[in-house]
Amino acid sequence: MTPSEIILWPGTKVCERLGVDPESDAGLIRWMFNTLFYLLVSLIVLWIVVL
């Protein structure tokens, strides 16, 4: 696996689970799920660090 495939893995799995082609729509659907995933992870990490 390349580093880009590792970074895009969460969005790819969500798209596959929903039955959506991760490469369709220029990958914007996969990008949206990746953004939400990494936003959630970063907020959790930030919350842990601050407290």
Short mmCIF file of N, CA, C and O in Angstrom, two decimals:
data_model
loop_
_atom_site.label_atom_id
_atom_site.label_comp_id
_atom_site.label_asym_id
_atom_site.label_seq_id
_atom_site.Cartn_x
_atom_site.Cartn_y
_atom_site.Cartn_z
N MET A 1 0.83 -1.19 0.00
CA MET A 1 0.00 0.00 0.00
C MET A 1 0.87 1.25 0.00
O MET A 1 1.83 1.35 0.75
N THR A 2 0.47 2.20 -0.79
CA THR A 2 1.18 3.47 -0.82
C THR A 2 0.65 4.37 0.30
O THR A 2 -0.44 4.13 0.83
N PRO A 3 1.41 5.39 0.69
CA PRO A 3 0.93 6.29 1.74
C PRO A 3 -0.41 6.95 1.41
O PRO A 3 -1.24 7.14 2.29
N SER A 4 -0.63 7.29 0.16
CA SER A 4 -1.91 7.91 -0.20
C SER A 4 -3.07 6.94 -0.04
O SER A 4 -4.17 7.34 0.35
N GLU A 5 -2.85 5.67 -0.33
CA GLU A 5 -3.92 4.67 -0.14
C GLU A 5 -4.23 4.49 1.34
O GLU A 5 -5.38 4.27 1.70
N ILE A 6 -3.21 4.57 2.18
CA ILE A 6 -3.42 4.45 3.62
C ILE A 6 -4.23 5.63 4.14
O ILE A 6 -5.15 5.46 4.94
N ILE A 7 -3.92 6.83 3.67
CA ILE A 7 -4.65 8.02 4.11
C ILE A 7 -6.09 8.00 3.63
O ILE A 7 -7.01 8.41 4.35
N LEU A 8 -6.32 7.51 2.43
CA LEU A 8 -7.67 7.49 1.85
C LEU A 8 -8.47 6.25 2.24
O LEU A 8 -9.62 6.11 1.85
N TRP A 9 -7.89 5.35 3.03
CA TRP A 9 -8.54 4.09 3.37
C TRP A 9 -9.90 4.25 4.06
O TRP A 9 -10.86 3.58 3.67
N PRO A 10 -10.07 5.13 5.06
CA PRO A 10 -11.38 5.23 5.72
C PRO A 10 -12.51 5.61 4.75
O PRO A 10 -13.59 5.01 4.77
N GLY A 11 -12.27 6.60 3.91
CA GLY A 11 -13.29 7.01 2.96
C GLY A 11 -13.60 5.95 1.93
O GLY A 11 -14.75 5.78 1.52
N THR A 12 -12.57 5.20 1.51
CA THR A 12 -12.78 4.12 0.55
C THR A 12 -13.67 3.04 1.14
O THR A 12 -14.58 2.55 0.49
N LYS A 13 -13.42 2.67 2.40
CA LYS A 13 -14.22 1.63 3.05
C LYS A 13 -15.66 2.07 3.26
O LYS A 13 -16.58 1.28 3.08
N VAL A 14 -15.87 3.34 3.62
CA VAL A 14 -17.24 3.84 3.79
C VAL A 14 -17.98 3.81 2.46
O VAL A 14 -19.13 3.39 2.39
N CYS A 15 -17.31 4.24 1.39
CA CYS A 15 -17.93 4.22 0.07
C CYS A 15 -18.28 2.80 -0.36
O CYS A 15 -19.36 2.55 -0.89
N GLU A 16 -17.37 1.86 -0.13
CA GLU A 16 -17.64 0.47 -0.49
C GLU A 16 -18.81 -0.07 0.31
O GLU A 16 -19.65 -0.80 -0.21
N ARG A 17 -18.90 0.29 1.58
CA ARG A 17 -19.99 -0.19 2.43
C ARG A 17 -21.34 0.36 1.97
O ARG A 17 -22.37 -0.30 2.08
N LEU A 18 -21.33 1.60 1.48
CA LEU A 18 -22.56 2.22 0.99
C LEU A 18 -22.88 1.83 -0.45
O LEU A 18 -23.93 2.21 -0.97
N GLY A 19 -21.99 1.12 -1.10
CA GLY A 19 -22.21 0.70 -2.48
C GLY A 19 -21.91 1.77 -3.50
O GLY A 19 -22.44 1.75 -4.60
N VAL A 20 -21.06 2.71 -3.13
CA VAL A 20 -20.68 3.81 -4.02
C VAL A 20 -19.27 3.56 -4.51
O VAL A 20 -18.40 3.16 -3.75
N ASP A 21 -19.05 3.81 -5.79
CA ASP A 21 -17.71 3.67 -6.34
C ASP A 21 -16.83 4.80 -5.81
O ASP A 21 -17.13 5.97 -6.05
N PRO A 22 -15.75 4.49 -5.08
CA PRO A 22 -14.91 5.55 -4.50
C PRO A 22 -14.25 6.45 -5.53
O PRO A 22 -13.88 7.58 -5.22
N GLU A 23 -14.09 5.98 -6.75
CA GLU A 23 -13.45 6.78 -7.80
C GLU A 23 -14.44 7.63 -8.57
O GLU A 23 -14.04 8.49 -9.36
N SER A 24 -15.75 7.43 -8.37
CA SER A 24 -16.74 8.22 -9.10
C SER A 24 -16.75 9.65 -8.58
O SER A 24 -16.30 9.93 -7.46
N ASP A 25 -17.25 10.55 -9.35
CA ASP A 25 -17.37 11.96 -8.97
C ASP A 25 -16.01 12.54 -8.59
O ASP A 25 -15.90 13.35 -7.67
N ALA A 26 -14.97 12.09 -9.27
CA ALA A 26 -13.60 12.56 -9.05
C ALA A 26 -13.14 12.34 -7.62
O ALA A 26 -12.29 13.05 -7.12
N GLY A 27 -13.72 11.38 -6.92
CA GLY A 27 -13.31 11.05 -5.56
C GLY A 27 -13.82 12.02 -4.51
O GLY A 27 -13.38 11.97 -3.36
N LEU A 28 -14.77 12.89 -4.86
CA LEU A 28 -15.26 13.89 -3.91
C LEU A 28 -16.06 13.25 -2.77
O LEU A 28 -16.01 13.74 -1.64
N ILE A 29 -16.77 12.18 -3.06
CA ILE A 29 -17.53 11.50 -2.01
C ILE A 29 -16.56 10.88 -1.01
O ILE A 29 -16.73 11.01 0.21
N ARG A 30 -15.53 10.23 -1.52
CA ARG A 30 -14.50 9.64 -0.65
C ARG A 30 -13.79 10.73 0.14
O ARG A 30 -13.53 10.58 1.33
N TRP A 31 -13.52 11.87 -0.49
CA TRP A 31 -12.88 13.00 0.18
C TRP A 31 -13.74 13.51 1.32
O TRP A 31 -13.23 13.83 2.41
N MET A 32 -15.06 13.58 1.11
CA MET A 32 -15.96 14.06 2.16
C MET A 32 -15.92 13.14 3.37
O MET A 32 -15.82 13.60 4.52
N PHE A 33 -15.98 11.82 3.15
CA PHE A 33 -15.94 10.88 4.26
C PHE A 33 -14.58 10.92 4.97
O PHE A 33 -14.52 10.82 6.20
N ASN A 34 -13.51 11.07 4.22
CA ASN A 34 -12.18 11.20 4.84
C ASN A 34 -12.10 12.47 5.69
O ASN A 34 -11.54 12.44 6.79
N THR A 35 -12.64 13.56 5.19
CA THR A 35 -12.62 14.81 5.93
C THR A 35 -13.37 14.67 7.25
O THR A 35 -12.89 15.09 8.31
N LEU A 36 -14.55 14.06 7.20
CA LEU A 36 -15.33 13.87 8.42
C LEU A 36 -14.60 12.95 9.39
O LEU A 36 -14.58 13.20 10.60
N PHE A 37 -14.00 11.89 8.88
CA PHE A 37 -13.29 10.94 9.74
C PHE A 37 -12.11 11.61 10.43
O PHE A 37 -11.97 11.53 11.66
N TYR A 38 -11.27 12.28 9.66
CA TYR A 38 -10.07 12.91 10.23
C TYR A 38 -10.43 14.10 11.11
O TYR A 38 -9.72 14.41 12.06
N LEU A 39 -11.53 14.80 10.83
CA LEU A 39 -11.99 15.87 11.70
C LEU A 39 -12.39 15.30 13.06
O LEU A 39 -12.00 15.83 14.11
N LEU A 40 -13.13 14.22 13.06
CA LEU A 40 -13.55 13.58 14.31
C LEU A 40 -12.35 13.09 15.10
O LEU A 40 -12.24 13.34 16.30
N VAL A 41 -11.43 12.44 14.43
CA VAL A 41 -10.22 11.93 15.10
C VAL A 41 -9.40 13.08 15.68
O VAL A 41 -8.96 13.02 16.83
N SER A 42 -9.22 14.13 14.92
CA SER A 42 -8.40 15.25 15.41
C SER A 42 -9.08 15.98 16.56
O SER A 42 -8.41 16.43 17.50
N LEU A 43 -10.40 16.09 16.54
CA LEU A 43 -11.10 16.73 17.65
C LEU A 43 -11.01 15.90 18.92
O LEU A 43 -10.85 16.44 20.02
N ILE A 44 -11.08 14.58 18.80
CA ILE A 44 -10.93 13.70 19.95
C ILE A 44 -9.53 13.82 20.53
O ILE A 44 -9.36 13.96 21.75
N VAL A 45 -8.52 13.80 19.66
CA VAL A 45 -7.14 13.94 20.13
C VAL A 45 -6.93 15.29 20.80
O VAL A 45 -6.32 15.39 21.86
N LEU A 46 -7.45 16.35 20.20
CA LEU A 46 -7.33 17.69 20.77
C LEU A 46 -8.00 17.75 22.14
O LEU A 46 -7.45 18.32 23.08
N TRP A 47 -9.17 17.17 22.26
CA TRP A 47 -9.89 17.17 23.52
C TRP A 47 -9.11 16.45 24.61
O TRP A 47 -9.03 16.90 25.75
N ILE A 48 -8.48 15.33 24.25
CA ILE A 48 -7.67 14.56 25.20
C ILE A 48 -6.44 15.36 25.61
O ILE A 48 -6.08 15.40 26.79
N VAL A 49 -5.78 16.02 24.67
CA VAL A 49 -4.57 16.77 24.96
C VAL A 49 -4.87 17.99 25.84
O VAL A 49 -4.12 18.28 26.78
N VAL A 50 -5.94 18.68 25.56
CA VAL A 50 -6.27 19.89 26.30
C VAL A 50 -6.69 19.57 27.73
O VAL A 50 -6.34 20.29 28.66
N LEU A 51 -7.43 18.49 27.90
CA LEU A 51 -7.83 18.13 29.27
C LEU A 51 -6.73 17.36 29.88
O LEU A 51 -6.42 17.25 30.95
#
